[in-house]
Amino acid sequence: MSELHPGTAHPSPDAHLTLTARLNTSALDNRRGVIRLHPEVIAALSIREWDAVSLTGGRNTVAVVGVAPAGTPTGTALLDDVTLSNAGLREDTSVLVTPVSVYGARSVTLSGSTLATQSISAATLRQALLGKVMTVGDTVSLLPRDLGPGTSTSDASAALASAVGITWTSELLTVTGVDPAGPVSVQPNSLVSWGTSAPFGPKVSGPDSAAARTVRPPALARTPTVAFDDLKGAHVQAGKLTEWLKLALDEPELLETLGATANLGVLISGPAGVGKATMVRTVCASRRLVELDGPEIGSLAGNDRLSAVVDAVAAVGSPDQGSGILLITDIDALLPTSAEPVAGLILAELRKAVAAKGAAFIATSAVPDNLDVRLRAPDLCDRELGLSLPDGNTRMQLLEVLLRDVPARDLDLTEISERTPGFVVADLAALVREGALRAAARASHDGDPPQLTQQDLTGALGVIRPLSRSATEELSIGSVTLEDVGDMVDTKRALTEAVLWPLQHPETFERLGVQPPRGVLLYGPPGCGKTYVVRALASSGRLSVHAVKGAELMDKWVGSSEKAVRELFRRARDSAPSLVFLDEIDALTPRRGQSFDSGVTDRVVAAMLTELDGIEELSDVVVLGATNRPDLIDPALLRPGRLEKLVFVEPPNADARSQILRAAGKSVPLVSEGTEAVDLDTLARDLDGYSAADCVALLREAALTAMRRSIDAADVTRADVAAAREAVRPSLDPLQVEALREFSASH
C-alpha cells in the first residue's frame, strides 16, 4: 500500500481557494470520496494528486484530489453525490478548498444497516475503506477507492459481493468515531469496527451488536502467490524461519536429544509493507497455516477477542490434522503496550499454542515497541526476525519481478531504484500501478497497444509517497537543484561529500576502509540560504528527508521529548537512505547544565548523542543541523563521529548576490534597455549587508512597487528597484557575522 496518509507536506491555512461545486457524473468516481480539480488549482494549493483537502460548505468534510478531465473550467470542483452531501453543498454553490494533514487512523467505528453489520467482517470492511479519508459524521460507501495508487480492490469486492450480494454497491455507512480526532485515513493496521463503541471497550448489548460482533472461526490461509525466489531481500530470514520450522515440527527429537524443547514462537518485525506476512505464507506453503488478522480481532469486545484466539489455538493444536502454525498479523493491535485484563488470558492461550506438540506460533508487527512486553517471554516469542527496508539493488530486483509480465519499452530500472529511497515492495507495487494507469490512459486515448514507459514510472514518482514517510511531514523541495544554488561552494561540497557520495560511491568508502561522515552542521547568519541549500539537496530524489525544527521536539512532560527524538531517528532508519534535517538545532541541543527546564534539554542532548553513536548503528542516515548560534550547542555534539563537519555559510559577496538576483529575477520582467534598465551586477555591488533572503525580498518588493505605480504595469524599472530599497533594509548584523567568523576560525 502507498499514499495511505494523504495530505500536503506543509499545509498552510493561507493556501485555500473558493471554487464552484459541480456534480461529477462519472460512474468511475461515483461515491468514492474523490474531488476532481484542474491541474492549475492543484498546483496553486501546493499539493499533489491523491493528497487530501478539506471542503467547507454547510459543514466540513475531507476528500482525496484527482485531476479533472480535460476541458473542465479552472474554477470548477467536481464532486460525487456523497461528497456533495458530506460538505452540505448543492450544485453550483461555492466550496472552500484547503490542504489538510490527514493522519493514519488507529481506530474507526461505523454504523450501517442490519444486513451490513451482520454480514461484513471487520477485515473486509477495512479493506473496502482502505485509503479513504473521513471525519466523524461523514457518509461513506463500500465502493473501494480504486482510482489512485495504493488500493487493490479485487479481494474486497469479491468478499462484499459474497457477504451482502449486489446491494453492497449502494450500501452507505456513517462514520461514528475516529482516533485520532480529525481527518483520518484507513490504514492496513487500523481497527475498523461496527457500532458506536470504541475498540477495546465493553461488549455492546443489543440484537444488532451481538450479531455484528459474532466471532468467525479461523480460516486456513490461502495458497501464496509469491514464489520463494521472488522474496527479494528476505531470503536469509526466510531460510532461518524454514530451518526453525523444520526442527520444531518435523525433527523435534533432535532438539529433545540435546536437552532443548521443540517449542517455537517467532516475532517478525519490520516496516509496514515490507512483506512480513507474505514471507510467512510462502515459507508455510506446504504446511497447515491458521491466520488471524490482528486489527480485525483487536476491534472486537474483550470476550470475543479471547474467543477468536481460543478457536484459532484449538485449530492449530488439533492432533488429528497434523502439525499446524498460528499466524497473527499486526499483533500490536491485539496486544498493545497498554494491555487490558483480557490480554493475560490471550497470552495464556498463545502459550498453549507454543507448548503444543506439532504446533508453532508466528506474529508480525510493524511497531514492535508498541507490543505487550510479555509477548517476548521465553515461553512465547523467544526468537525474532527483522526485515529491513530494501536497498537500491533489492528495489531493482523487486521492480524486475513486478514488471516481469508487463509490456514495457525502454525502462531504466536503475534510475527508478535510485529515486525510490524508503520504498518497500508494497510501495513499488503502487508505483507500478500508478504508472500503469498513465499508460492505460494514453493507450485509450491514442488507440495504441498499452506499453509502460520510463516516463510513466518517473511521473508516478511525483504521486507515490512511501509508507515509511506517510506519517511524517516532508520537506517541500520544488524543482531547485544544487546547480541552481549560487556560490556557497564550501557548503555544496560538504553536503555532496557527506550525503551524496556515500550513496553514489559506497564501494569507494568500503575500499578505503572509512566510514562516511555522520553529521554536518551548517551555521551562519539568518537568511543566507542554509535551509534553501538543504531543499536543493533533497530534490536529488536519492534520499528521504525528515525535516524538523528543534523546538518542535521539546515537550514539558518527562520522557516525551526523548521519545520524540527516538521516533524521529527510527523513521529515518526505516526510510534509509535518509537525511535528518534539524533546523534551529541550538534550541534542541543547548549546553548541558545551563538550563532551567527541569533537565528536559539535558535529557534530549543525551538522547541525541545516543542516537548518533550509540549501540544501535546509524546506517545510511546523515544528520544535518542548521543554526545561527553555534556557540550555544553542546560541545559533545560537535566532536568527530557526530556533527563532525562544521560549515560556515558566509554572507553573500557581490558576485554571490549577483547570482542570487539573477536566479530570483528569472520570473520578474526587469527593464533591460534604456535609462530605466536594471543592472543587476551594479545593484549587487551596492547591497552590502543584504542576505540572500534580503535580495529575493528586494525584487519581490520592486514588483509590488511597479503594481502600485500601475496595476497594468508590464515591467519593473530602475526607479521601482530604488523605491524598494527604501522598504527592504539589510538584515545582516555586522557584530553577529564577525562572531560567527571567530567561531569558524576556532573550529
PDB file of C-alpha atoms in Angstrom, residues 27 70 95 112 131 133 150 199 213 263 270 325 357 448 450 519 566 581 598 607 634 650 663 675 679 737:
ATOM      1  CA  ALA A  27     -19.565   6.427 -12.948  1.00  0.00           C
ATOM      2  CA  ALA A  70      -9.646  17.931 -19.955  1.00  0.00           C
ATOM      3  CA  VAL A  95     -16.961  25.473  -1.707  1.00  0.00           C
ATOM      4  CA  GLY A 112     -24.851   0.772   8.857  1.00  0.00           C
ATOM      5  CA  GLY A 131      -7.056   4.686   1.585  1.00  0.00           C
ATOM      6  CA  VAL A 133     -10.228   9.842   4.148  1.00  0.00           C
ATOM      7  CA  GLY A 150      -2.113   2.055  -3.167  1.00  0.00           C
ATOM      8  CA  PRO A 199     -12.469  -0.673  20.235  1.00  0.00           C
ATOM      9  CA  ARG A 213     -19.507  -8.988  16.897  1.00  0.00           C
ATOM     10  CA  ASN A 263       8.624 -25.111  21.267  1.00  0.00           C
ATOM     11  CA  GLY A 270       9.835  -4.700  10.052  1.00  0.00           C
ATOM     12  CA  ILE A 325       1.112 -22.911  12.552  1.00  0.00           C
ATOM     13  CA  LYS A 357       3.329 -30.745  20.170  1.00  0.00           C
ATOM     14  CA  ASP A 448      -2.178   2.052 -29.471  1.00  0.00           C
ATOM     15  CA  PRO A 450      -0.631  -0.488 -23.989  1.00  0.00           C
ATOM     16  CA  GLY A 519      26.660  14.617  10.502  1.00  0.00           C
ATOM     17  CA  ARG A 566      13.907   8.243  19.203  1.00  0.00           C
ATOM     18  CA  PHE A 581      17.444  17.983   8.970  1.00  0.00           C
ATOM     19  CA  SER A 598      13.937  20.617  34.930  1.00  0.00           C
ATOM     20  CA  ALA A 607      19.148  11.057  23.618  1.00  0.00           C
ATOM     21  CA  ASP A 634      26.581  21.370  23.481  1.00  0.00           C
ATOM     22  CA  GLU A 650      29.216  33.072   4.629  1.00  0.00           C
ATOM     23  CA  ALA A 663      18.059  33.454 -10.133  1.00  0.00           C
ATOM     24  CA  THR A 675      17.620  54.824 -18.802  1.00  0.00           C
ATOM     25  CA  ASP A 679      21.767  46.481 -13.962  1.00  0.00           C
ATOM     26  CA  VAL A 737      28.739  37.968  11.362  1.00  0.00           C
TER      27      VAL A 737
END
